[in-house]
Structure formats: structure tokens, C-alpha cells
């Protein structure tokens, strides 16, 4: 389901949430300072308060005074657009606007005088922004980057730790055979040492050095494989040591515990001075020769580790029966651990990183902070610490029974299945010991049928003996002296990868502190910029830096950071003008002047689509089941059909015919089938659900229906996926799903502004958005809106391609990813058909498979898009005004990659795009001089840079922010759309920029970081930024600009839709045997996986995903 569809909520996808990223796998936030150089997965802490204290953000609705610094040009020239170029030095082709090339047959009309062509002032338009619609340079915002200052330690030394397991049979042998990660005796198989175990072993090493009075000062470590010191260590410190392993919750090692050896490798000297000098040069080419890629990576990693060491120390406790104050995600992000909840009258519930935002239902929402060292070329040489705020969702620590009780209090009507899904895979520690039984496990389910079972009614099951006989009560009372409690429930524990389970009373299982629930979105995680700013400059900086040298970390290494965020030069780009048709006359254009577009929003009242669909038959059906208490009444169905019919006509789709599903009774437009809403998620129930939907859609198509609007009662991801699989793949009919809203004792469509009042106001915004979606979905040549005058780079024969990859994200391992490729096919950039590809996992040297971001067969998908463009634009006439059907240039936006993957995109994938072009030219016998050049741009959405207005009253510039008062008293001070940053926090080489494309109505705006990797036309970076911003206004499903530009957005939507197609692989149903382990994806399934990505021929050339 679409990530951006407000009717459907958040998809089950590893995608960023402004303040809730930890619901997803952690993003590699480490810096890359030139395309192709990757950084290791290490983290770095916050900045030390070395300057004046930072005043809290005090929002004001007043503009800056005339003499304030916000009205003066910045001393740094970065805010002014200056001609800068990226990559090669080839000549720029003649581009210009649409008038510079022979028009295509379906090109929009040029501006005309007369009614409807006066700049687009439409009734009800928002007030203009009060400025001329031109680029406004010389502005300033703050970014959450803090400049690092180097101290007396100009060089540090890095020691790599080699951790290996000592085999039991060799522990008394002088040869001490060990098992490492890189090699083992031929008779032994390597077992990978878990990250948590390595972390514990490094902690034991430091504690041992402390006992020996040999612990270096200062020191920093990533608690994984590296130690950082300012001087070389003597042999007494670096000698090999062995440890009996025991976890942090045990008083000491067991007699049969594993034994490990920790060895120091030779030290590697790392120059911090060279790192700062590298970015101090204004000539990036000269600077690149001063320090090697390896040295650059090593110095950045060392700084990351040093800044992370202060909070990392607080992730450990001195005693096994005490709780640490912080927890970490891979040493990159740090969260406070919630103490026992205080009485309600004692005020906020605090952790080391801020107050607990929510503690209901067995989960905690807790803010945390991540760090990343980043550099930028400039005359002063900026090396910054980027501090970012996140919100994590954590299990309530303590007894599992307490978690169950908290969940049931929060959700009193939740089913047993809902509780089981909530608890599944919760990490637990056994409060009892048994020989051969691992103290750490996970919950596989709860025991019970209609209700929860207690120990006196539940048969005992053991991992090694599933039918051991007797009751749970008898087993634990005899073996562990457990006292029966009738209020305690029984849960199943065991590893997901193994058969069987053990039944255990819930109060004998403990969820340990700081354990994250990754699949859950934390509550109260969105905050406006003012609040985030205050939390970053106070709690965030305090998390990573202390001026007390005894605390260790950055200050102990004599590093300091600015007390204020970095000031960044900003240019506000001019808004594009848009074109529609008038609703009264389809031959007359209606223009919306960019000056009248306010905060990226415009009104289309009185306007019709540029090229509407025509001659389609549609129907509307409500999906329900016998016995469901709430249904849509006759008044609601009539209201929806009548007003949607009128809206279709209003926006130009005047030859749409409505087909009544039940011709005899307007109040009976329901398709009732109990199989549509299965009570249990099993293979058979989902097959019945799919069969019921396919039957309905086939009947509709047999009656000539080409579009069906399905009204459904609830948000149901499984039902939505089944509808899309049936419509897009099995039947070949366009489907639009609309979730009804409850009002009174019925369900009502959103065409009614207030549920239950069918005579009340009409929700015109909803109907307009629905019409936009329908117009693009049902025809392959439709156009909603178009640019009135293209930016400099775009020509009518430009082809734009968007690429993204969706990964599994479900519980099943080794599933292929899905690559999505969209390509524009017309001069208005309104139609973007798509191709889907299976992308198998990559296999590393240690045989561990992982999601593959590199698209192995990208040439196939790009060839499909090129061939589609050719077929639609090729003029078959033998001579004369023949159109070759080949674009004059191709611009590719690659989404979904991190900075460490730039080299892969620049080399491997760029070559694959070239191979697709070669195949088309060879197949069609086209002359080589027609071959278009390809510009490659990477769009990064999952980064940690945010922009804030300056809280200093003397320098405020409110023209840069929305400054909108909210009902709760807070102020939305997000940057206005069009804010672009091209200096100070960029790489400083003229190849990248940050762009705010849309109005952020909640949370803190995420500027997209665009990086130009291939630029054969030698375009100026500001022209690329302006083109990208204009593309944000062509998203066909909205009357607002969007954050990521349209090709990136569409590729993301296609990738999300592909998840529906292959959901059976990512989230397979379990039937009734919940103990059956989920086996990893096997290569023999790849053929079936690819088949599940095939589109029906009647849909393939349409924007089925919109």
C-alpha cells in the first residue's frame, strides 16, 4: 500500500519516519565525502558546550526587524546562486522551453490571452506570498550540524581487536585451538560471534584493564572491534587475554560457559590534522591528493567512535542486578532507559535522553539521539558533528505478565490473535535455569483458544519433548518451586527458526531493559522544528559531550564543538506556473501563476484536467459480509455516486458512464461474502479471500466496467493487497479503494464532510483528489496538470526515469528485493508507466545473505521503459517530419541508496542504463548520433540533516518558514517549499544540494539530498536544483508540491505496490501450526517470485500504482 496515501496510513515498509526511524532497520548515517567512498558502520556522539548557552526556541509570529541580520546578505557567498558545474566538461545542448522544439501531437497549447489566461487567479485561492516570483538568494537557516574543533591531540592510534572462541576440547591444551570468524580447523565449522556477545567481551576487557591499573586514559571504543587511544600502548596492555563469558545479568560465569580470546592487532596511526586540512582546501582536487581514501575513512571512523564513547559507557551497569541508564542501536543511536514509572503526581517521567513520551499498552516511546561526523570542502574546512533526534518504541521491561496486563488494559476488546501478534518475537530472559536450556529466548505465541490459559489448565510442552505430559503448574512447581497464581497466563517460547516451543508461566519470563520493538511506530514521535531544535541543542549535545574530562569521550581527546547549530546559506526558488483547462471550455487553457501558489499549494476551482480520460464505464461496490453491524446506507451510496459523477464531469471526464452493480436497488450496492474478512490469517482463508475478489472483478469486467471504486469498512492491509493483486494482475481492471468513515450506526463515504449528515456540506477536496487518481489510472495518455513553461534543462523530448528498490522487511529471511523503474512517456511528464524486477539477495564472503540494493538486471527494466517511450513517440511514416521516437536526453533519479553506494550507482548501474540504450538502438537500427546522454542523480531521503529557523530574535527571517499557529498552541516553523541549500553542509564540490519540496504539515520537514553522479551535459547545479523543484509540482495525485520530486515519488509508490504482489513471500501465513519455523527463501522459489510481479496486459501501460 502506498506510503504516501493518507487514506491507508503507514505501509509495512522500511522507510523513514521523521522522528520514528527506529521502527525501521537503522540507516547508515555515516558520512561519505566523495562519491564512491563508503564509511564503516560506526557512530559518533554529541557536541561539547564550549560557547555561549543556547536560548530555547521562542516562536514568534512577527517578522524580523528591518535592520536584523536576516535582511542582510550573508558574509559567506554560498547563499547566492553562482554558476557551478558538476562532472564533465562537454558542451550543453540547446534546450530552452517547449517552444524550442517541434511540438508533439499531444503537447499542451501555448498561453493565450482572454478569459482563463490571466495568471491563474482562481476563486478561493490563498493569498500570494507577498514577493515577486523570483529566486531569493542570501537567506539563512540553521542545520543540525555542529562544527568540531581539533585540540592538542593531532594524531590517534587505532587498535583492531581479534575476538575468537576457544574450543572446549582445547582449553587444557597448550596449543589453544581457537575458532575465529576468518578461519577454523578443518574439522570445525565457524559460528559467528554475535554483536551483543562481542560488546560484552570488550566491556570485560576494559574492566580487566581497569583492575590491572592498565586502562589507558583517554580511551574510546566501539565495543565491537576497535580501540582508539592518543598514544601507543605497551605490551602489558596489548597482550592476549582470555575470558569466561557470562552475560551482564549473571553474577559470574557458569562452569560450562564458553571461553573467548581477545587479541590486539598492530596499531594504525591516524592523523586528525590531515582530515581537517583535507576539507580546508578550496580546491577539492588538490585536497583529494593530500589524504588517501583509506586515511579519510579511518579518521572519520575514529572521530565517530570518540564522540560515541560517552553515551556508550552508560549502556553498561557495574552490577548484574542493576539497570544501565542508556541503550544503543548499533552504537549509532542512543536512548535513555525508562526507570520504574513514578506516581502520577510527581511530574514527567524522565530518562537520560528526555521524558518518556508514552508508556501505555506495554510499550514505551522514548526520544534518542544519533550522531555522524561529516565534512565539507570550504576555505575554513568544515568537519561537523551531525546530531539527529529519533523516537524509539521499546518493550516495557519487567515481567511478561505485566506486559500482557498493560496490553489488555489499553486494548480491552483485543482478540487473542491480536495479543499473540503483539507479543511474537519479544526477546525474553528466563527467570529460572535448566541444564541445556538457553536463558535467552523469544515469544512464539500465547496459549489459549477462546481465551488465555492459566498454568492449571495448560499441558506442559518442552523444546526437546513436545508431549512431556502433565500440566504447566505441576512441572514448574516441582522443578522450580513456582507458586501457582490463577492470574498468570502461559506463553510459548522458542526460536523462530526452530520447531517446537516450551510453555512457561508469563511471570517467569523477563523482558530486559532497553529492548526495542522494531515493527512498532512509537506514539507521539512527530514534533515541529521548534521542539526538535530545543531537544537537540540541550539533551542531544549533553548526550554526546561533557566538559568534564573524567567522563571520557570527545572532551578527553581535547575535541570541542560549537554550542550552536551551523548557519547555512539558503536560496528560495521561484515557484513554477501551472496549466490546466477551464471547466467551461475544454479548448481554453487556464493558467495558475507561480506568484499565486502559496506554500506549495494551489486551488483548481474552475479548472479541468489538461487531457481528461473519456468514454469509460465505472462502478461502485461496497465490500461487506453478512452479519457485519455497520454498512453504508442508501443515502451515503447515493451521495457518493452523485457527487463523484458530478466531479468527474467538472474536471473534464464528461463521457464517464456509471454502471449500477445492483440495478434493481440503489441501496443494495454491496458485495457480501464472509470470505472477504477472514478471522484467522491462514493460507486457506487468504485463498478464499482472493477467490471472492477475483470473482467480483471478473463479473464487473464482463459487463464492460473499466474502473471500480471499492468501498471497504476498515483499514485492512491483507484485503487491500488482495484487491490490488486481483485487479492489477489477475483480471486487468483499475481499482480504487476508499475506506468508509463511521458515523452514528452506519458507515459513510468521505464525500460527506460530516459523517451521518447526507444533506450537509460536500467534501470537494476529497472528490478532487479521487478524480486526479482516476484520470491517471484509467488511460495511458491523460494529463492532469502541466508546467507552463519548462525550466532551462527540460525539453519536450526529455525522458525522466525514476528508480527505487523495496526490500522484504518481513520475518522471512533471504527474500529477494523488488526493483521498481518508472519512465515518463510524454512531453507533459504526466504518464509514468512502470516495470518491476526481482532482485535476489547478495551473498557475502561469510555466506550470509543480505538485501541487495544493487539492481542486477537494471538494463531489462530500463529497456522496457525505453521501448515504451519509443513505441508511443515513434512516427512510423517513412519520410518527412519523421520522429525517431528517441528522447534527446535522459535524466535518471535513483532513490533508495545511501552515500556508501554512490560508486555502485555511478559505475555499475550507469553502465546498465547504457546497455539498455545499446540494445534498443541495435534492435531498431537507429543511428548512433541519436543516442541520448544520461544524467544520473541520486536522491537520499533517509538522512539526518534538518533545517531550522534561527531562534535569535535579532536574526529571524520569517519569510523562510511557514509560521503557522496550530490548535494546540505550537507553531509550524518548517521551511517553505523551494528552500535549497548548496553550501556549508553539502560536500562542497558543486555536485549536491538539499531541497525542501513540499509544505510539511506535521513533524519536521525532511529536505531531500540530491547528488549529481553523472552530468555529461555539464549542467549548472542550480539549474538541476530548479528543474528538480519544478518536478515536485507535477505529482498527478495532488494539488500541492511533494517532498521527493515526482519521478522519485512514483518509483517509491511502485515499489510499495510490489510489496502487495509478493506479500505471500515476505509475510507468509502460518495456518494453524504457529510453531512451524519460517524457512528462508530458497532459490527454487525465484521463478514463482518473478511470476508474482507480472502485470495484466490491460494494466501494464497504465499508472496502476497511483
PDB file of N, CA and C in Angstrom, residues 660-734:
ATOM      1  N   UNK A 660     -24.574   0.485 -12.570  1.00  0.00           N
ATOM      2  CA  UNK A 660     -25.098   0.149 -11.252  1.00  0.00           C
ATOM      3  C   UNK A 660     -24.952  -1.342 -10.986  1.00  0.00           C
ATOM      4  N   UNK A 661     -24.225  -1.668  -9.938  1.00  0.00           N
ATOM      5  CA  UNK A 661     -23.923  -3.069  -9.619  1.00  0.00           C
ATOM      6  C   UNK A 661     -25.209  -3.866  -9.385  1.00  0.00           C
ATOM      7  N   UNK A 662     -26.105  -3.313  -8.629  1.00  0.00           N
ATOM      8  CA  UNK A 662     -27.416  -3.930  -8.412  1.00  0.00           C
ATOM      9  C   UNK A 662     -28.452  -3.010  -9.043  1.00  0.00           C
ATOM     10  N   UNK A 663     -28.882  -3.303 -10.277  1.00  0.00           N
ATOM     11  CA  UNK A 663     -29.752  -2.364 -11.000  1.00  0.00           C
ATOM     12  C   UNK A 663     -31.128  -2.194 -10.378  1.00  0.00           C
ATOM     13  N   UNK A 664     -31.551  -3.127  -9.558  1.00  0.00           N
ATOM     14  CA  UNK A 664     -32.914  -3.065  -9.026  1.00  0.00           C
ATOM     15  C   UNK A 664     -33.020  -2.277  -7.728  1.00  0.00           C
ATOM     16  N   UNK A 665     -31.884  -2.055  -7.036  1.00  0.00           N
ATOM     17  CA  UNK A 665     -31.967  -1.433  -5.717  1.00  0.00           C
ATOM     18  C   UNK A 665     -30.717  -0.610  -5.478  1.00  0.00           C
ATOM     19  N   UNK A 666     -30.859   0.714  -5.462  1.00  0.00           N
ATOM     20  CA  UNK A 666     -29.716   1.596  -5.238  1.00  0.00           C
ATOM     21  C   UNK A 666     -29.117   1.388  -3.861  1.00  0.00           C
ATOM     22  N   UNK A 667     -29.910   0.965  -2.906  1.00  0.00           N
ATOM     23  CA  UNK A 667     -29.404   0.753  -1.562  1.00  0.00           C
ATOM     24  C   UNK A 667     -28.743  -0.590  -1.358  1.00  0.00           C
ATOM     25  N   UNK A 668     -28.604  -1.363  -2.405  1.00  0.00           N
ATOM     26  CA  UNK A 668     -28.010  -2.703  -2.286  1.00  0.00           C
ATOM     27  C   UNK A 668     -26.818  -2.846  -3.217  1.00  0.00           C
ATOM     28  N   UNK A 669     -25.902  -1.871  -3.162  1.00  0.00           N
ATOM     29  CA  UNK A 669     -24.699  -1.939  -3.989  1.00  0.00           C
ATOM     30  C   UNK A 669     -23.564  -2.616  -3.219  1.00  0.00           C
ATOM     31  N   UNK A 670     -23.914  -3.648  -2.450  1.00  0.00           N
ATOM     32  CA  UNK A 670     -22.932  -4.360  -1.653  1.00  0.00           C
ATOM     33  C   UNK A 670     -22.607  -5.714  -2.277  1.00  0.00           C
ATOM     34  N   UNK A 671     -21.361  -6.081  -2.115  1.00  0.00           N
ATOM     35  CA  UNK A 671     -20.926  -7.438  -2.441  1.00  0.00           C
ATOM     36  C   UNK A 671     -20.587  -8.102  -1.118  1.00  0.00           C
ATOM     37  N   UNK A 672     -21.477  -8.969  -0.655  1.00  0.00           N
ATOM     38  CA  UNK A 672     -21.348  -9.568   0.673  1.00  0.00           C
ATOM     39  C   UNK A 672     -20.783 -10.967   0.564  1.00  0.00           C
ATOM     40  N   UNK A 673     -19.694 -11.209   1.262  1.00  0.00           N
ATOM     41  CA  UNK A 673     -19.071 -12.526   1.291  1.00  0.00           C
ATOM     42  C   UNK A 673     -18.225 -12.620   2.557  1.00  0.00           C
ATOM     43  N   UNK A 674     -18.509 -13.613   3.363  1.00  0.00           N
ATOM     44  CA  UNK A 674     -17.757 -13.767   4.618  1.00  0.00           C
ATOM     45  C   UNK A 674     -16.289 -14.067   4.357  1.00  0.00           C
ATOM     46  N   UNK A 675     -15.961 -14.593   3.177  1.00  0.00           N
ATOM     47  CA  UNK A 675     -14.560 -14.899   2.874  1.00  0.00           C
ATOM     48  C   UNK A 675     -13.718 -13.635   2.693  1.00  0.00           C
ATOM     49  N   UNK A 676     -14.371 -12.480   2.514  1.00  0.00           N
ATOM     50  CA  UNK A 676     -13.622 -11.244   2.326  1.00  0.00           C
ATOM     51  C   UNK A 676     -12.908 -10.811   3.592  1.00  0.00           C
ATOM     52  N   UNK A 677     -13.412 -11.228   4.746  1.00  0.00           N
ATOM     53  CA  UNK A 677     -12.871 -10.781   6.022  1.00  0.00           C
ATOM     54  C   UNK A 677     -12.542 -11.991   6.898  1.00  0.00           C
ATOM     55  N   UNK A 678     -11.460 -12.710   6.584  1.00  0.00           N
ATOM     56  CA  UNK A 678     -11.112 -13.912   7.364  1.00  0.00           C
ATOM     57  C   UNK A 678     -10.770 -13.568   8.808  1.00  0.00           C
ATOM     58  N   UNK A 679     -11.188 -14.431   9.708  1.00  0.00           N
ATOM     59  CA  UNK A 679     -10.920 -14.212  11.131  1.00  0.00           C
ATOM     60  C   UNK A 679      -9.504 -14.636  11.496  1.00  0.00           C
ATOM     61  N   UNK A 680      -8.946 -15.592  10.762  1.00  0.00           N
ATOM     62  CA  UNK A 680      -7.586 -16.050  11.022  1.00  0.00           C
ATOM     63  C   UNK A 680      -6.760 -15.922   9.754  1.00  0.00           C
ATOM     64  N   UNK A 681      -5.489 -15.609   9.940  1.00  0.00           N
ATOM     65  CA  UNK A 681      -4.597 -15.407   8.806  1.00  0.00           C
ATOM     66  C   UNK A 681      -3.941 -16.729   8.435  1.00  0.00           C
ATOM     67  N   UNK A 682      -4.639 -17.511   7.638  1.00  0.00           N
ATOM     68  CA  UNK A 682      -4.136 -18.807   7.205  1.00  0.00           C
ATOM     69  C   UNK A 682      -4.089 -18.845   5.686  1.00  0.00           C
ATOM     70  N   UNK A 683      -3.381 -19.827   5.157  1.00  0.00           N
ATOM     71  CA  UNK A 683      -3.257 -19.965   3.705  1.00  0.00           C
ATOM     72  C   UNK A 683      -4.628 -20.158   3.074  1.00  0.00           C
ATOM     73  N   UNK A 684      -5.422 -21.043   3.635  1.00  0.00           N
ATOM     74  CA  UNK A 684      -6.733 -21.335   3.050  1.00  0.00           C
ATOM     75  C   UNK A 684      -7.662 -20.126   3.110  1.00  0.00           C
ATOM     76  N   UNK A 685      -7.632 -19.366   4.208  1.00  0.00           N
ATOM     77  CA  UNK A 685      -8.525 -18.214   4.322  1.00  0.00           C
ATOM     78  C   UNK A 685      -8.150 -17.132   3.324  1.00  0.00           C
ATOM     79  N   UNK A 686      -6.863 -16.935   3.092  1.00  0.00           N
ATOM     80  CA  UNK A 686      -6.452 -15.920   2.130  1.00  0.00           C
ATOM     81  C   UNK A 686      -6.756 -16.367   0.694  1.00  0.00           C
ATOM     82  N   UNK A 687      -6.680 -17.653   0.434  1.00  0.00           N
ATOM     83  CA  UNK A 687      -7.061 -18.148  -0.890  1.00  0.00           C
ATOM     84  C   UNK A 687      -8.539 -17.904  -1.155  1.00  0.00           C
ATOM     85  N   UNK A 688      -9.371 -18.134  -0.152  1.00  0.00           N
ATOM     86  CA  UNK A 688     -10.808 -17.874  -0.302  1.00  0.00           C
ATOM     87  C   UNK A 688     -11.068 -16.381  -0.489  1.00  0.00           C
ATOM     88  N   UNK A 689     -10.346 -15.557   0.227  1.00  0.00           N
ATOM     89  CA  UNK A 689     -10.498 -14.115   0.068  1.00  0.00           C
ATOM     90  C   UNK A 689     -10.158 -13.689  -1.349  1.00  0.00           C
ATOM     91  N   UNK A 690      -9.048 -14.189  -1.877  1.00  0.00           N
ATOM     92  CA  UNK A 690      -8.632 -13.850  -3.227  1.00  0.00           C
ATOM     93  C   UNK A 690      -9.647 -14.329  -4.252  1.00  0.00           C
ATOM     94  N   UNK A 691     -10.180 -15.532  -4.063  1.00  0.00           N
ATOM     95  CA  UNK A 691     -11.168 -16.072  -4.995  1.00  0.00           C
ATOM     96  C   UNK A 691     -12.418 -15.209  -5.034  1.00  0.00           C
ATOM     97  N   UNK A 692     -12.859 -14.742  -3.868  1.00  0.00           N
ATOM     98  CA  UNK A 692     -14.064 -13.912  -3.805  1.00  0.00           C
ATOM     99  C   UNK A 692     -13.855 -12.591  -4.540  1.00  0.00           C
ATOM    100  N   UNK A 693     -12.687 -11.983  -4.382  1.00  0.00           N
ATOM    101  CA  UNK A 693     -12.431 -10.699  -5.040  1.00  0.00           C
ATOM    102  C   UNK A 693     -12.298 -10.876  -6.541  1.00  0.00           C
ATOM    103  N   UNK A 694     -11.594 -11.919  -6.976  1.00  0.00           N
ATOM    104  CA  UNK A 694     -11.428 -12.167  -8.410  1.00  0.00           C
ATOM    105  C   UNK A 694     -12.786 -12.395  -9.068  1.00  0.00           C
ATOM    106  N   UNK A 695     -13.662 -13.117  -8.404  1.00  0.00           N
ATOM    107  CA  UNK A 695     -14.998 -13.363  -8.952  1.00  0.00           C
ATOM    108  C   UNK A 695     -15.750 -12.051  -9.156  1.00  0.00           C
ATOM    109  N   UNK A 696     -15.713 -11.168  -8.178  1.00  0.00           N
ATOM    110  CA  UNK A 696     -16.384  -9.876  -8.296  1.00  0.00           C
ATOM    111  C   UNK A 696     -15.819  -9.079  -9.453  1.00  0.00           C
ATOM    112  N   UNK A 697     -14.496  -8.960  -9.538  1.00  0.00           N
ATOM    113  CA  UNK A 697     -13.886  -8.129 -10.572  1.00  0.00           C
ATOM    114  C   UNK A 697     -14.103  -8.704 -11.968  1.00  0.00           C
ATOM    115  N   UNK A 698     -14.101 -10.015 -12.085  1.00  0.00           N
ATOM    116  CA  UNK A 698     -14.371 -10.627 -13.396  1.00  0.00           C
ATOM    117  C   UNK A 698     -15.801 -10.339 -13.845  1.00  0.00           C
ATOM    118  N   UNK A 699     -16.745 -10.401 -12.921  1.00  0.00           N
ATOM    119  CA  UNK A 699     -18.131 -10.095 -13.274  1.00  0.00           C
ATOM    120  C   UNK A 699     -18.262  -8.648 -13.730  1.00  0.00           C
ATOM    121  N   UNK A 700     -17.583  -7.742 -13.046  1.00  0.00           N
ATOM    122  CA  UNK A 700     -17.644  -6.342 -13.435  1.00  0.00           C
ATOM    123  C   UNK A 700     -17.021  -6.113 -14.807  1.00  0.00           C
ATOM    124  N   UNK A 701     -15.880  -6.728 -15.045  1.00  0.00           N
ATOM    125  CA  UNK A 701     -15.220  -6.549 -16.338  1.00  0.00           C
ATOM    126  C   UNK A 701     -16.047  -7.141 -17.466  1.00  0.00           C
ATOM    127  N   UNK A 702     -16.729  -8.258 -17.188  1.00  0.00           N
ATOM    128  CA  UNK A 702     -17.583  -8.867 -18.200  1.00  0.00           C
ATOM    129  C   UNK A 702     -18.728  -7.956 -18.615  1.00  0.00           C
ATOM    130  N   UNK A 703     -19.101  -7.018 -17.739  1.00  0.00           N
ATOM    131  CA  UNK A 703     -20.151  -6.054 -18.049  1.00  0.00           C
ATOM    132  C   UNK A 703     -19.585  -4.744 -18.587  1.00  0.00           C
ATOM    133  N   UNK A 704     -18.341  -4.759 -19.000  1.00  0.00           N
ATOM    134  CA  UNK A 704     -17.730  -3.603 -19.627  1.00  0.00           C
ATOM    135  C   UNK A 704     -17.170  -2.570 -18.675  1.00  0.00           C
ATOM    136  N   UNK A 705     -17.148  -2.859 -17.374  1.00  0.00           N
ATOM    137  CA  UNK A 705     -16.626  -1.911 -16.397  1.00  0.00           C
ATOM    138  C   UNK A 705     -15.098  -1.873 -16.498  1.00  0.00           C
ATOM    139  N   UNK A 706     -14.555  -0.659 -16.575  1.00  0.00           N
ATOM    140  CA  UNK A 706     -13.099  -0.493 -16.653  1.00  0.00           C
ATOM    141  C   UNK A 706     -12.493   0.062 -15.369  1.00  0.00           C
ATOM    142  N   UNK A 707     -13.335   0.617 -14.504  1.00  0.00           N
ATOM    143  CA  UNK A 707     -12.880   1.157 -13.225  1.00  0.00           C
ATOM    144  C   UNK A 707     -13.920   0.828 -12.168  1.00  0.00           C
ATOM    145  N   UNK A 708     -13.486   0.319 -11.033  1.00  0.00           N
ATOM    146  CA  UNK A 708     -14.395   0.066  -9.926  1.00  0.00           C
ATOM    147  C   UNK A 708     -13.847   0.740  -8.674  1.00  0.00           C
ATOM    148  N   UNK A 709     -14.716   1.502  -8.007  1.00  0.00           N
ATOM    149  CA  UNK A 709     -14.389   2.099  -6.718  1.00  0.00           C
ATOM    150  C   UNK A 709     -14.949   1.178  -5.641  1.00  0.00           C
ATOM    151  N   UNK A 710     -14.084   0.617  -4.836  1.00  0.00           N
ATOM    152  CA  UNK A 710     -14.481  -0.337  -3.798  1.00  0.00           C
ATOM    153  C   UNK A 710     -14.503   0.368  -2.453  1.00  0.00           C
ATOM    154  N   UNK A 711     -15.671   0.359  -1.831  1.00  0.00           N
ATOM    155  CA  UNK A 711     -15.826   0.937  -0.507  1.00  0.00           C
ATOM    156  C   UNK A 711     -15.617  -0.157   0.523  1.00  0.00           C
ATOM    157  N   UNK A 712     -14.659   0.005   1.401  1.00  0.00           N
ATOM    158  CA  UNK A 712     -14.350  -1.031   2.380  1.00  0.00           C
ATOM    159  C   UNK A 712     -14.512  -0.476   3.780  1.00  0.00           C
ATOM    160  N   UNK A 713     -14.845  -1.327   4.740  1.00  0.00           N
ATOM    161  CA  UNK A 713     -15.240  -0.826   6.058  1.00  0.00           C
ATOM    162  C   UNK A 713     -14.086  -0.427   6.964  1.00  0.00           C
ATOM    163  N   UNK A 714     -12.909  -1.040   6.798  1.00  0.00           N
ATOM    164  CA  UNK A 714     -11.804  -0.802   7.723  1.00  0.00           C
ATOM    165  C   UNK A 714     -10.487  -0.785   6.959  1.00  0.00           C
ATOM    166  N   UNK A 715      -9.472  -0.232   7.598  1.00  0.00           N
ATOM    167  CA  UNK A 715      -8.115  -0.335   7.063  1.00  0.00           C
ATOM    168  C   UNK A 715      -7.656  -1.776   7.230  1.00  0.00           C
ATOM    169  N   UNK A 716      -7.431  -2.452   6.143  1.00  0.00           N
ATOM    170  CA  UNK A 716      -7.066  -3.867   6.175  1.00  0.00           C
ATOM    171  C   UNK A 716      -6.016  -4.100   5.099  1.00  0.00           C
ATOM    172  N   UNK A 717      -4.764  -4.249   5.523  1.00  0.00           N
ATOM    173  CA  UNK A 717      -3.668  -4.395   4.576  1.00  0.00           C
ATOM    174  C   UNK A 717      -3.811  -5.659   3.738  1.00  0.00           C
ATOM    175  N   UNK A 718      -4.281  -6.755   4.338  1.00  0.00           N
ATOM    176  CA  UNK A 718      -4.437  -8.004   3.592  1.00  0.00           C
ATOM    177  C   UNK A 718      -5.524  -7.865   2.528  1.00  0.00           C
ATOM    178  N   UNK A 719      -6.633  -7.238   2.870  1.00  0.00           N
ATOM    179  CA  UNK A 719      -7.714  -7.044   1.901  1.00  0.00           C
ATOM    180  C   UNK A 719      -7.262  -6.125   0.778  1.00  0.00           C
ATOM    181  N   UNK A 720      -6.576  -5.046   1.129  1.00  0.00           N
ATOM    182  CA  UNK A 720      -6.082  -4.125   0.117  1.00  0.00           C
ATOM    183  C   UNK A 720      -5.133  -4.839  -0.853  1.00  0.00           C
ATOM    184  N   UNK A 721      -4.207  -5.619  -0.295  1.00  0.00           N
ATOM    185  CA  UNK A 721      -3.277  -6.334  -1.152  1.00  0.00           C
ATOM    186  C   UNK A 721      -3.975  -7.320  -2.062  1.00  0.00           C
ATOM    187  N   UNK A 722      -4.985  -8.018  -1.539  1.00  0.00           N
ATOM    188  CA  UNK A 722      -5.724  -8.975  -2.358  1.00  0.00           C
ATOM    189  C   UNK A 722      -6.462  -8.277  -3.491  1.00  0.00           C
ATOM    190  N   UNK A 723      -7.010  -7.085  -3.227  1.00  0.00           N
ATOM    191  CA  UNK A 723      -7.708  -6.326  -4.271  1.00  0.00           C
ATOM    192  C   UNK A 723      -6.740  -5.925  -5.367  1.00  0.00           C
ATOM    193  N   UNK A 724      -5.580  -5.435  -4.997  1.00  0.00           N
ATOM    194  CA  UNK A 724      -4.620  -4.971  -5.990  1.00  0.00           C
ATOM    195  C   UNK A 724      -4.036  -6.134  -6.786  1.00  0.00           C
ATOM    196  N   UNK A 725      -3.804  -7.246  -6.146  1.00  0.00           N
ATOM    197  CA  UNK A 725      -3.320  -8.416  -6.904  1.00  0.00           C
ATOM    198  C   UNK A 725      -4.365  -8.871  -7.909  1.00  0.00           C
ATOM    199  N   UNK A 726      -5.618  -8.879  -7.488  1.00  0.00           N
ATOM    200  CA  UNK A 726      -6.679  -9.321  -8.385  1.00  0.00           C
ATOM    201  C   UNK A 726      -6.866  -8.348  -9.541  1.00  0.00           C
ATOM    202  N   UNK A 727      -6.921  -7.043  -9.256  1.00  0.00           N
ATOM    203  CA  UNK A 727      -7.176  -6.063 -10.301  1.00  0.00           C
ATOM    204  C   UNK A 727      -6.012  -5.844 -11.228  1.00  0.00           C
ATOM    205  N   UNK A 728      -4.793  -5.722 -10.676  1.00  0.00           N
ATOM    206  CA  UNK A 728      -3.620  -5.382 -11.480  1.00  0.00           C
ATOM    207  C   UNK A 728      -3.022  -6.583 -12.193  1.00  0.00           C
ATOM    208  N   UNK A 729      -3.231  -7.791 -11.649  1.00  0.00           N
ATOM    209  CA  UNK A 729      -2.523  -8.937 -12.191  1.00  0.00           C
ATOM    210  C   UNK A 729      -3.440 -10.034 -12.744  1.00  0.00           C
ATOM    211  N   UNK A 730      -4.530 -10.323 -12.060  1.00  0.00           N
ATOM    212  CA  UNK A 730      -5.370 -11.452 -12.465  1.00  0.00           C
ATOM    213  C   UNK A 730      -6.453 -11.064 -13.474  1.00  0.00           C
ATOM    214  N   UNK A 731      -7.115  -9.921 -13.235  1.00  0.00           N
ATOM    215  CA  UNK A 731      -8.286  -9.565 -14.040  1.00  0.00           C
ATOM    216  C   UNK A 731      -7.979  -8.471 -15.046  1.00  0.00           C
ATOM    217  N   UNK A 732      -7.184  -7.480 -14.652  1.00  0.00           N
ATOM    218  CA  UNK A 732      -6.878  -6.374 -15.543  1.00  0.00           C
ATOM    219  C   UNK A 732      -7.955  -5.306 -15.530  1.00  0.00           C
ATOM    220  N   UNK A 733      -8.287  -4.810 -14.359  1.00  0.00           N
ATOM    221  CA  UNK A 733      -9.274  -3.761 -14.202  1.00  0.00           C
ATOM    222  C   UNK A 733      -8.756  -2.773 -13.174  1.00  0.00           C
ATOM    223  N   UNK A 734      -8.967  -1.486 -13.422  1.00  0.00           N
ATOM    224  CA  UNK A 734      -8.486  -0.463 -12.497  1.00  0.00           C
ATOM    225  C   UNK A 734      -9.347  -0.458 -11.242  1.00  0.00           C
TER     226      UNK A 734
END
